Short mmCIF file of C-alpha atoms in Angstrom, two decimals:
data_model
loop_
_atom_site.label_atom_id
_atom_site.label_comp_id
_atom_site.label_asym_id
_atom_site.label_seq_id
_atom_site.Cartn_x
_atom_site.Cartn_y
_atom_site.Cartn_z
CA MET A 1 116.11 91.14 80.73
CA GLY A 2 118.49 92.90 83.14
CA THR A 3 121.39 95.27 82.67
CA THR A 4 123.99 94.10 80.13
CA GLY A 5 127.76 94.09 80.53
CA ASN A 6 128.08 97.10 78.21
CA ASP A 7 125.56 98.96 80.33
CA GLN A 8 127.64 98.22 83.43
CA ASP A 9 130.82 99.53 81.76
CA ARG A 10 129.00 102.68 80.72
CA ILE A 11 127.64 103.20 84.23
CA ARG A 12 131.07 102.74 85.77
CA GLY A 13 132.53 105.12 83.21
CA ASP A 14 130.01 107.74 84.22
CA ARG A 15 131.65 107.96 87.64
CA GLY A 16 134.36 110.09 86.12
CA SER A 17 131.95 112.42 84.37
CA ALA A 18 130.52 115.64 85.70
CA GLU A 19 127.14 114.06 86.38
CA LYS A 20 127.26 111.81 89.40
CA PRO A 21 125.49 108.49 88.79
CA SER A 22 122.62 107.37 90.94
CA PRO A 23 123.62 105.21 93.90
CA ARG A 24 123.48 101.46 93.41
CA ALA A 25 121.50 99.29 95.81
CA LEU A 26 122.11 95.56 96.04
CA VAL A 27 119.08 93.59 97.23
CA ALA A 28 119.93 90.21 98.72
CA GLY A 29 116.61 88.39 99.05
CA ALA A 30 114.80 89.87 96.05
CA THR A 31 112.90 86.61 95.59
CA GLY A 32 111.36 86.98 99.05
CA TYR A 33 108.25 88.73 100.28
CA ILE A 34 109.84 92.03 101.31
CA GLY A 35 112.61 92.04 98.71
CA GLY A 36 110.25 91.63 95.79
CA ARG A 37 108.24 94.62 96.96
CA LEU A 38 111.24 96.75 97.92
CA VAL A 39 112.85 96.67 94.47
CA PRO A 40 110.23 98.85 92.71
CA GLU A 41 110.26 101.27 95.65
CA LEU A 42 114.02 101.69 95.26
CA LEU A 43 113.69 102.14 91.50
CA ASP A 44 111.06 104.84 92.03
CA ALA A 45 113.41 106.52 94.54
CA GLY A 46 116.11 106.79 91.84
CA TYR A 47 118.40 103.90 92.77
CA ARG A 48 120.08 101.60 90.32
CA VAL A 49 119.15 98.17 91.60
CA ARG A 50 121.11 94.94 91.45
CA CYS A 51 119.41 91.77 92.66
CA LEU A 52 121.34 88.88 94.14
CA ALA A 53 119.80 85.42 93.78
CA ARG A 54 120.99 81.84 93.85
CA ASP A 55 118.72 81.20 90.87
CA PRO A 56 118.15 84.41 88.84
CA ARG A 57 115.49 82.59 86.82
CA ARG A 58 113.15 83.03 89.78
CA LEU A 59 113.12 86.76 89.04
CA ARG A 60 112.22 86.49 85.35
CA ASP A 61 108.48 86.99 85.83
CA GLN A 62 108.75 89.93 88.19
CA PRO A 63 107.11 93.06 86.73
CA TRP A 64 110.34 95.02 87.35
CA ALA A 65 112.74 92.38 85.97
CA GLY A 66 113.67 94.44 82.91
CA ARG A 67 114.70 97.43 85.02
CA VAL A 68 117.31 95.76 87.22
CA GLU A 69 120.62 93.96 87.00
CA THR A 70 120.64 90.41 88.32
CA VAL A 71 123.66 88.48 89.60
CA LYS A 72 123.96 84.84 90.55
CA ALA A 73 125.43 84.43 94.02
CA ASP A 74 124.84 82.60 97.27
CA VAL A 75 125.25 84.35 100.62
CA THR A 76 126.44 81.09 102.19
CA ARG A 77 129.28 80.83 99.63
CA PRO A 78 131.77 83.68 100.20
CA ASP A 79 133.56 83.04 96.89
CA THR A 80 130.44 84.09 94.94
CA LEU A 81 130.05 87.47 96.63
CA PRO A 82 132.87 89.83 95.48
CA ASP A 83 131.48 90.40 91.97
CA ALA A 84 127.96 90.88 93.30
CA PHE A 85 129.17 93.49 95.84
CA ALA A 86 131.34 95.48 93.41
CA ASP A 87 130.40 99.18 93.10
CA VAL A 88 127.52 98.82 95.57
CA ASP A 89 126.59 101.81 97.71
CA VAL A 90 123.95 100.23 99.93
CA LEU A 91 123.25 96.57 100.64
CA TYR A 92 119.78 95.43 101.64
CA TYR A 93 120.11 92.15 103.50
CA LEU A 94 116.70 90.45 103.49
CA VAL A 95 117.78 86.82 103.61
CA HIS A 96 116.62 84.39 106.29
CA ALA A 97 117.01 80.63 106.43
CA LEU A 98 113.67 80.16 108.20
CA GLY A 99 111.93 77.10 106.82
CA THR A 100 115.10 75.46 105.47
CA GLY A 101 115.56 73.00 108.33
CA ALA A 102 116.37 72.63 112.01
CA ASP A 103 119.84 74.15 111.57
CA PHE A 104 118.58 77.45 110.16
CA GLU A 105 120.31 79.38 112.97
CA GLU A 106 123.72 78.10 111.88
CA THR A 107 122.94 78.86 108.24
CA ASP A 108 121.88 82.40 109.12
CA ARG A 109 125.06 82.88 111.17
CA ARG A 110 127.41 81.73 108.40
CA ALA A 111 125.61 83.83 105.80
CA ALA A 112 125.69 87.00 107.92
CA LEU A 113 129.42 86.62 108.61
CA ALA A 114 130.17 86.10 104.91
CA VAL A 115 128.04 89.07 103.86
CA GLY A 116 129.54 91.39 106.48
CA ARG A 117 133.09 90.57 105.36
CA ALA A 118 132.25 90.89 101.67
CA ALA A 119 130.54 94.25 102.21
CA LYS A 120 133.53 95.58 104.16
CA ALA A 121 135.99 94.38 101.52
CA ALA A 122 133.96 95.89 98.69
CA GLY A 123 133.66 99.30 100.34
CA VAL A 124 129.86 99.19 100.68
CA ARG A 125 128.75 102.43 102.31
CA ARG A 126 125.79 101.02 104.28
CA ILE A 127 123.98 97.81 105.17
CA VAL A 128 120.22 97.82 105.82
CA TYR A 129 118.85 94.72 107.51
CA LEU A 130 115.24 93.87 108.36
CA GLY A 131 115.29 91.88 111.58
CA GLY A 132 112.77 90.82 114.18
CA LEU A 133 111.44 92.82 117.09
CA SER A 134 112.23 91.06 120.36
CA PRO A 135 111.66 91.93 124.02
CA ARG A 136 114.68 93.74 125.43
CA GLN A 137 114.09 92.37 128.94
CA VAL A 138 114.50 88.75 127.79
CA PRO A 139 118.11 87.49 127.45
CA GLU A 140 118.92 86.51 123.89
CA ARG A 141 119.60 82.89 124.86
CA LEU A 142 116.00 82.56 126.13
CA LEU A 143 114.39 83.88 122.94
CA SER A 144 112.71 81.59 120.45
CA PRO A 145 115.13 80.22 117.81
CA HIS A 146 113.54 82.50 115.20
CA LEU A 147 113.97 85.73 117.19
CA ARG A 148 117.35 84.61 118.52
CA SER A 149 118.64 84.11 114.99
CA ARG A 150 117.31 87.46 113.83
CA ALA A 151 119.00 89.19 116.76
CA GLU A 152 122.30 87.40 116.13
CA VAL A 153 122.32 88.32 112.43
CA GLY A 154 121.72 91.97 113.32
CA ARG A 155 124.56 91.91 115.85
CA ILE A 156 126.95 90.35 113.31
CA LEU A 157 126.16 92.97 110.67
CA LEU A 158 126.49 95.83 113.16
CA ALA A 159 129.95 94.50 114.04
CA SER A 160 131.02 94.17 110.39
CA GLY A 161 132.70 97.58 110.21
CA VAL A 162 130.10 98.80 107.71
CA PRO A 163 127.52 101.32 109.02
CA THR A 164 124.39 99.25 109.52
CA ALA A 165 120.75 100.04 110.11
CA GLN A 166 118.83 97.14 111.62
CA LEU A 167 115.07 97.69 111.41
CA ARG A 168 113.31 95.42 113.89
CA ALA A 169 109.69 94.59 113.04
CA ALA A 170 107.15 92.26 114.62
CA VAL A 171 104.21 90.98 112.52
CA ILE A 172 104.16 92.53 109.05
CA ILE A 173 100.64 92.96 107.69
CA GLY A 174 100.40 92.27 103.98
CA SER A 175 99.25 89.50 101.69
CA GLY A 176 102.18 87.10 101.30
CA SER A 177 103.78 87.78 104.68
CA ALA A 178 104.08 84.45 106.51
CA SER A 179 102.90 85.95 109.81
CA PHE A 180 99.91 87.58 108.14
CA GLU A 181 99.01 84.43 106.20
CA MET A 182 98.99 82.41 109.43
CA LEU A 183 96.67 84.99 111.00
CA ARG A 184 94.47 84.98 107.89
CA TYR A 185 94.01 81.21 107.74
CA LEU A 186 93.44 80.75 111.46
CA THR A 187 90.78 83.44 111.51
CA GLU A 188 89.00 82.53 108.30
CA ARG A 189 88.90 78.77 108.81
CA LEU A 190 88.02 78.52 112.50
CA PRO A 191 84.92 80.29 113.82
CA VAL A 192 85.54 78.54 117.15
CA MET A 193 89.07 77.70 118.27
CA VAL A 194 90.85 76.35 121.30
CA THR A 195 94.17 78.14 121.51
CA PRO A 196 97.25 78.28 123.72
CA SER A 197 97.85 81.20 126.03
CA TRP A 198 100.06 83.00 123.49
CA VAL A 199 96.92 84.49 121.93
CA ASN A 200 97.04 86.95 124.85
CA THR A 201 100.58 88.11 124.02
CA ARG A 202 100.83 91.78 123.05
CA ILE A 203 102.15 92.53 119.55
CA GLN A 204 102.81 95.74 117.64
CA PRO A 205 102.13 94.91 113.96
CA ILE A 206 103.15 97.13 111.07
CA ALA A 207 101.80 97.54 107.54
CA VAL A 208 104.12 96.43 104.75
CA ARG A 209 103.89 99.91 103.19
CA ASP A 210 105.35 101.51 106.32
CA VAL A 211 108.11 98.88 106.43
CA LEU A 212 109.09 99.63 102.84
CA ARG A 213 109.05 103.38 103.43
CA CYS A 214 111.45 102.99 106.36
CA LEU A 215 113.71 100.62 104.44
CA VAL A 216 114.11 103.06 101.55
CA ALA A 217 114.80 105.95 103.92
CA ALA A 218 117.38 103.91 105.85
CA ALA A 219 119.69 103.92 102.82
CA GLY A 220 120.19 107.65 103.29
CA LEU A 221 121.14 107.62 106.98
CA PRO A 222 124.26 109.60 107.90
CA ASP A 223 127.44 107.53 107.83
CA ASP A 224 127.90 107.83 111.58
CA VAL A 225 124.54 106.19 112.33
CA SER A 226 124.94 102.47 112.93
CA ARG A 227 122.29 101.04 115.21
CA SER A 228 118.99 99.20 115.57
CA PHE A 229 115.61 100.86 115.13
CA ASP A 230 112.26 99.50 116.32
CA VAL A 231 109.55 99.85 113.66
CA GLY A 232 105.88 99.27 114.37
CA GLY A 233 102.43 100.55 113.54
CA PRO A 234 100.19 102.70 115.75
CA ASP A 235 98.32 99.75 117.34
CA VAL A 236 99.41 97.38 120.10
CA LEU A 237 97.14 94.33 120.12
CA THR A 238 97.00 90.83 121.52
CA TYR A 239 96.94 88.04 118.95
CA ARG A 240 93.34 87.34 119.99
CA ARG A 241 92.43 90.95 119.31
CA MET A 242 94.18 90.79 115.94
CA MET A 243 91.98 87.83 115.01
CA ASP A 244 88.87 89.72 116.14
CA ARG A 245 89.83 92.79 114.11
CA TYR A 246 90.71 90.69 111.07
CA ALA A 247 87.30 89.00 111.25
CA SER A 248 85.60 92.38 111.42
CA VAL A 249 87.46 93.78 108.40
CA ALA A 250 86.88 90.56 106.42
CA ARG A 251 83.16 90.68 107.37
CA LEU A 252 83.27 87.39 109.19
CA PRO A 253 81.24 86.61 112.33
CA ARG A 254 83.05 87.25 115.58
CA ARG A 255 85.38 84.38 116.38
CA ILE A 256 85.03 82.44 119.65
CA VAL A 257 88.46 81.86 121.20
CA LEU A 258 89.00 79.58 124.19
CA THR A 259 92.48 79.51 125.70
CA VAL A 260 94.10 76.55 127.42
CA PRO A 261 97.51 76.42 129.14
CA VAL A 262 98.56 72.96 127.96
CA LEU A 263 99.43 73.49 124.30
CA THR A 264 103.23 73.61 123.97
CA PRO A 265 104.81 75.48 121.02
CA GLY A 266 105.38 72.13 119.34
CA LEU A 267 101.74 71.09 119.69
CA SER A 268 100.65 74.59 118.70
CA SER A 269 102.66 74.42 115.49
CA LEU A 270 101.13 71.02 114.68
CA TRP A 271 97.69 72.53 115.23
CA VAL A 272 98.55 75.48 112.98
CA GLY A 273 99.83 73.01 110.37
CA LEU A 274 96.50 71.17 110.37
CA VAL A 275 94.48 74.35 109.94
CA THR A 276 96.68 76.38 107.60
CA PRO A 277 98.81 75.64 104.51
CA VAL A 278 101.78 77.54 105.97
CA PRO A 279 104.69 75.02 105.93
CA SER A 280 105.57 73.60 109.34
CA GLY A 281 109.21 74.70 108.94
CA ILE A 282 107.95 78.29 108.92
CA ALA A 283 104.90 77.95 111.16
CA ARG A 284 106.71 76.37 114.12
CA PRO A 285 109.38 79.10 114.59
CA LEU A 286 106.70 81.77 114.19
CA VAL A 287 104.43 80.12 116.75
CA GLU A 288 107.31 79.72 119.19
CA SER A 289 108.05 83.45 118.83
CA LEU A 290 104.49 84.35 119.80
CA ARG A 291 105.22 83.59 123.45
CA HIS A 292 107.26 86.80 123.57
CA GLU A 293 105.72 90.25 123.85
CA VAL A 294 107.01 92.31 120.91
CA VAL A 295 106.30 96.00 121.39
CA CYS A 296 108.46 98.92 120.22
CA ARG A 297 110.47 100.70 122.88
CA GLU A 298 111.38 103.69 120.68
CA HIS A 299 110.38 105.37 117.44
CA ASP A 300 113.72 106.96 116.57
CA ILE A 301 113.41 105.97 112.90
CA ALA A 302 110.97 108.88 112.52
CA ARG A 303 113.96 111.29 112.72
CA TYR A 304 115.14 109.97 109.36
CA ALA A 305 111.89 108.57 107.91
CA PRO A 306 109.19 110.96 109.15
CA ASP A 307 105.72 109.52 109.57
CA PRO A 308 103.39 110.38 106.67
CA PRO A 309 101.13 113.42 107.20
CA GLN A 310 98.15 111.07 107.64
CA GLY A 311 100.07 109.00 110.19
CA LEU A 312 101.17 105.38 110.23
CA ILE A 313 98.80 102.82 108.77
CA GLY A 314 96.68 101.22 111.46
CA PHE A 315 95.99 97.50 111.75
CA ASP A 316 92.47 97.61 110.28
CA GLU A 317 93.56 99.64 107.25
CA ALA A 318 96.58 97.39 106.73
CA VAL A 319 94.27 94.35 106.64
CA ARG A 320 91.95 96.13 104.20
CA LEU A 321 94.87 96.83 101.90
CA ALA A 322 95.99 93.21 102.14
CA LEU A 323 92.51 91.96 101.22
CA LYS A 324 91.61 94.69 98.74
CA ARG A 325 93.37 93.20 95.74
CA VAL A 326 91.43 89.97 96.00
CA ARG A 327 88.11 91.74 96.38
CA ASP A 328 88.44 94.40 93.73
CA ALA A 329 90.66 92.98 90.99
CA ASP A 330 89.93 90.28 88.49
CA VAL A 331 91.04 86.75 89.15
CA ALA A 332 93.91 86.90 86.67
CA THR A 333 95.71 89.51 88.75
CA ARG A 334 96.29 87.12 91.62
CA TRP A 335 96.51 83.74 89.96
CA SER A 336 98.32 84.34 86.69
CA SER A 337 100.77 86.80 85.20
CA ALA A 338 98.16 88.43 82.98
CA SER A 339 98.29 91.65 84.99
CA LEU A 340 101.18 93.32 86.74
CA PRO A 341 100.97 94.35 90.38
CA GLY A 342 101.41 98.00 91.13
CA ALA A 343 101.31 98.39 94.92
CA PRO A 344 103.03 96.75 97.91
CA SER A 345 99.76 95.02 98.80
CA ASP A 346 99.55 93.41 95.36
CA PRO A 347 100.66 89.80 94.82
CA LEU A 348 103.92 88.96 93.05
CA PRO A 349 104.84 85.89 90.97
CA SER A 350 107.45 84.95 93.57
CA ASP A 351 104.93 84.79 96.43
CA PRO A 352 104.58 81.24 97.81
CA ASP A 353 101.66 79.13 96.64
CA TRP A 354 100.18 79.10 100.14
CA SER A 355 99.92 82.89 100.35
CA GLY A 356 96.98 85.03 99.36
CA GLY A 357 94.28 82.98 101.04
CA SER A 358 92.52 79.85 99.85
CA LEU A 359 91.61 79.39 96.21
CA TYR A 360 89.91 76.23 95.02
CA GLU A 361 90.15 75.28 91.36
CA ASP A 362 88.53 72.80 88.99
CA ARG A 363 90.57 72.62 85.79
CA ARG A 364 89.59 70.86 82.55
CA GLU A 365 91.37 70.58 79.19
CA VAL A 366 90.05 68.99 76.00
CA PRO A 367 91.70 68.76 72.54
CA VAL A 368 89.17 69.67 69.86
CA ASP A 369 89.09 68.44 66.24
CA ALA A 370 87.80 71.80 65.06
CA GLY A 371 89.29 75.17 64.20
CA PRO A 372 89.67 77.82 66.91
CA GLU A 373 86.99 79.97 65.22
CA ALA A 374 84.41 77.21 65.56
CA LEU A 375 85.37 76.58 69.19
CA TRP A 376 85.20 80.28 70.04
CA ARG A 377 81.76 80.49 68.43
CA VAL A 378 80.51 77.94 70.96
CA VAL A 379 82.27 79.61 73.89
CA GLU A 380 80.90 83.07 73.13
CA GLY A 381 77.41 81.67 72.63
CA ILE A 382 77.20 80.03 76.04
CA GLY A 383 74.31 80.66 78.43
CA GLY A 384 70.85 82.08 77.88
CA ASP A 385 68.75 80.06 75.43
CA ASN A 386 71.87 78.12 74.35
CA GLY A 387 72.32 76.71 77.85
CA TRP A 388 75.51 75.62 79.57
CA TYR A 389 76.16 72.40 77.67
CA SER A 390 76.04 70.33 80.83
CA PHE A 391 73.40 68.57 82.91
CA PRO A 392 70.58 71.13 82.39
CA LEU A 393 68.72 69.92 85.47
CA ALA A 394 71.70 70.78 87.72
CA TRP A 395 71.99 74.30 86.29
CA SER A 396 68.22 74.86 86.59
CA LEU A 397 68.25 73.61 90.18
CA ARG A 398 71.19 75.88 91.03
CA GLY A 399 69.34 78.83 89.52
CA LEU A 400 66.21 78.00 91.49
CA LEU A 401 68.14 77.71 94.75
CA ASP A 402 69.76 81.06 94.04
CA ARG A 403 66.37 82.72 93.57
CA LEU A 404 65.07 81.18 96.79
CA VAL A 405 67.81 82.97 98.76
CA GLY A 406 67.29 86.29 96.97
CA GLY A 407 69.73 85.85 94.07
CA VAL A 408 69.20 86.49 90.38
CA GLY A 409 68.93 82.85 89.29
CA LEU A 410 68.94 82.03 85.60
CA ARG A 411 66.20 84.51 84.68
CA ARG A 412 68.46 87.23 83.22
CA GLY A 413 69.56 85.34 80.09
CA ARG A 414 71.90 87.34 77.87
CA ARG A 415 71.82 90.63 75.96
CA ASP A 416 72.70 89.18 72.53
CA PRO A 417 72.41 85.51 71.49
CA HIS A 418 75.80 85.51 69.72
CA ALA A 419 78.10 88.29 70.99
CA LEU A 420 79.33 89.27 74.46
CA ARG A 421 81.07 92.30 75.86
CA VAL A 422 82.60 93.20 79.22
CA GLY A 423 79.90 93.98 81.76
CA ASP A 424 77.18 91.88 80.14
CA SER A 425 74.99 89.82 82.44
CA LEU A 426 74.88 86.15 81.54
CA ASP A 427 72.29 84.31 83.64
CA PHE A 428 73.84 84.40 87.14
CA TRP A 429 77.27 85.39 85.80
CA ARG A 430 78.79 88.70 84.70
CA VAL A 431 81.34 89.05 81.89
CA GLU A 432 84.46 90.26 83.62
CA GLU A 433 86.93 89.92 80.74
CA ILE A 434 86.75 88.94 77.10
CA GLU A 435 89.52 88.64 74.53
CA PRO A 436 87.78 87.75 71.25
CA GLY A 437 88.85 84.41 69.96
CA ARG A 438 90.84 83.52 73.09
CA LEU A 439 89.39 84.18 76.54
CA LEU A 440 86.05 84.56 78.29
CA ARG A 441 86.08 85.09 82.05
CA LEU A 442 82.83 85.21 84.01
CA ARG A 443 82.31 86.33 87.61
CA ALA A 444 79.52 84.68 89.56
CA GLU A 445 76.72 86.91 90.87
CA MET A 446 74.77 84.14 92.56
CA ARG A 447 74.52 84.12 96.35
CA LEU A 448 77.64 82.30 97.55
CA PRO A 449 79.78 82.15 100.71
CA GLY A 450 82.71 83.41 98.67
CA ARG A 451 83.60 84.58 95.16
CA ALA A 452 83.61 82.44 92.02
CA TRP A 453 84.84 82.73 88.45
CA LEU A 454 84.51 80.59 85.34
CA GLU A 455 87.26 81.00 82.77
CA LEU A 456 87.00 79.55 79.24
CA THR A 457 90.06 79.65 76.98
CA VAL A 458 90.66 78.75 73.32
CA THR A 459 94.21 77.94 72.17
CA PRO A 460 94.81 77.37 68.42
CA ASP A 461 96.75 74.22 67.53
CA GLY A 462 96.50 74.74 63.78
CA PRO A 463 93.84 75.70 61.24
CA SER A 464 91.61 72.75 62.12
CA ARG A 465 92.56 71.94 65.72
CA ALA A 466 92.36 73.77 69.03
CA THR A 467 92.55 73.14 72.77
CA TYR A 468 89.70 74.07 75.07
CA ARG A 469 90.69 74.93 78.67
CA GLN A 470 88.23 75.58 81.46
CA ARG A 471 88.83 76.76 85.02
CA ALA A 472 86.24 77.10 87.75
CA LEU A 473 87.73 79.11 90.64
CA PHE A 474 86.30 79.70 94.08
CA ARG A 475 87.64 81.88 96.88
CA PRO A 476 85.81 80.87 100.08
CA HIS A 477 84.62 83.33 102.67
CA GLY A 478 84.99 81.85 106.12
CA LEU A 479 84.29 78.28 107.12
CA ALA A 480 80.95 78.31 105.26
CA GLY A 481 82.84 78.91 102.02
CA HIS A 482 85.10 75.91 102.54
CA ALA A 483 82.11 73.74 103.46
CA TYR A 484 80.24 74.90 100.34
CA TRP A 485 83.10 73.97 98.01
CA TRP A 486 83.56 70.51 99.44
CA SER A 487 79.82 69.86 99.43
CA VAL A 488 79.56 70.51 95.68
CA ALA A 489 82.98 69.12 94.70
CA PRO A 490 81.63 65.56 94.14
CA PHE A 491 79.39 66.90 91.35
CA HIS A 492 82.14 68.77 89.47
CA ALA A 493 83.03 65.81 87.27
CA ILE A 494 79.44 65.70 86.06
CA VAL A 495 78.83 69.43 85.75
CA PHE A 496 82.21 70.87 84.70
CA GLY A 497 83.56 67.72 83.09
CA GLY A 498 80.41 67.31 81.03
CA MET A 499 80.48 70.99 80.12
CA ALA A 500 84.01 70.76 78.70
CA ARG A 501 83.23 67.61 76.69
CA ASN A 502 79.98 68.99 75.29
CA ILE A 503 81.51 72.32 74.26
CA ALA A 504 84.19 70.41 72.36
CA HIS A 505 81.52 68.20 70.76
CA ARG A 506 79.43 71.21 69.71
CA ALA A 507 82.50 72.87 68.16
CA ARG A 508 83.14 69.79 66.03
CA SER A 509 79.61 70.03 64.66
CA TYR A 510 80.43 73.52 63.35
CA ARG A 511 83.36 72.34 61.25
CA GLY A 512 81.42 72.21 58.05
CA SER A 513 79.29 75.26 58.66
#
């Protein structure tokens, strides 16, 4: 729930009091990758934040939703902007039409013109825009459509009459960033790849944390500063080298890259579309931009946003941060709203479905003619001597195979035949989370080319009915992980389907006990 009308009146009334209110920042693009991560940074810096969105409902599940004011407006419709821009000190313009169609340049142009005029009319003190880093030696008309549009938007805002800071970044490293996701999927899914010559283009990537730090600082620039700033990390790498370094951080074998001169940007984007889930409307403009060298020519932003004492985040550390959440946190953090993210590298509910790497899922749901207590009794008693309620030979064979490759197999059993607690071993699983009567989540400890979870949930439907839900989740590691999932997928109906049916059947047998 955002700020109410009474709250707004009170805030405006405070302007006449002795205590000066905190400045208000309007974030246009709060549903996007950068915007969703910038909002909590601004809140922590003491700003009152208003979020502009065409559909404010998309912000409801954000962890910071209750701390901001939301307004419904559309940057391509000038008549919707005056109320959104009222009493705004600094406007963050983080909107891009990339991925909306072939005419995205025209859409970006119209939106930038409307926003610049509305900001000027409303008396906005400063505009901060995150644009794209482009080579200065290449005329704007020869840039890729993506970089050309970013440059044009920056030029329009700088000419708006409102002091503007345009931060120009190349590839932003962070889970959820389209450029990073494309790099992730290409590297993880292809141990050997034939690539166009753009893999030898030099790029200066930047960690999302450093981008956010600069964006927050840009709001406080002196009023007479209106210009572009190049922002980049400490490393300048070719795209090929970025793939090599990613593979090293992700503990993948070194990738074999063969370059050929014949793949046009169009063919390259088709190739990327086949290998990655990044939508073609986004992948193609990004691929076309990779033909340009994007390296910072200055670091003037450091005058106003000094580098941290430990220095800018390097490429390898930025990748580690982007991957860390998946490795260290439980599965609910990334794939449900059970936990709230707390760092820029953490996922957000508004991140696109194709971000965050691959996650395979087998989902089952069975209505049960038994009370939730009876169903939970079966769920909590799973494993060990009670078995897994499904095709015992398959489970025994999987345990044997695990032992043959040095895993724990099924020999560990369970600590207690009836009760479980977090941290308990359960055959070749480990109890990662348990909510008595509702949820049991197990993390696989068998030898796998990836990470796996099994989640069992009980939902009451009345005193004598419940719904049993089961999710098997697998995050592959490299091509071997994808191959493993698809090799065992044909057996899921037998193993996991049978498991769900038999658990429901066993619960019914407890009804009279």
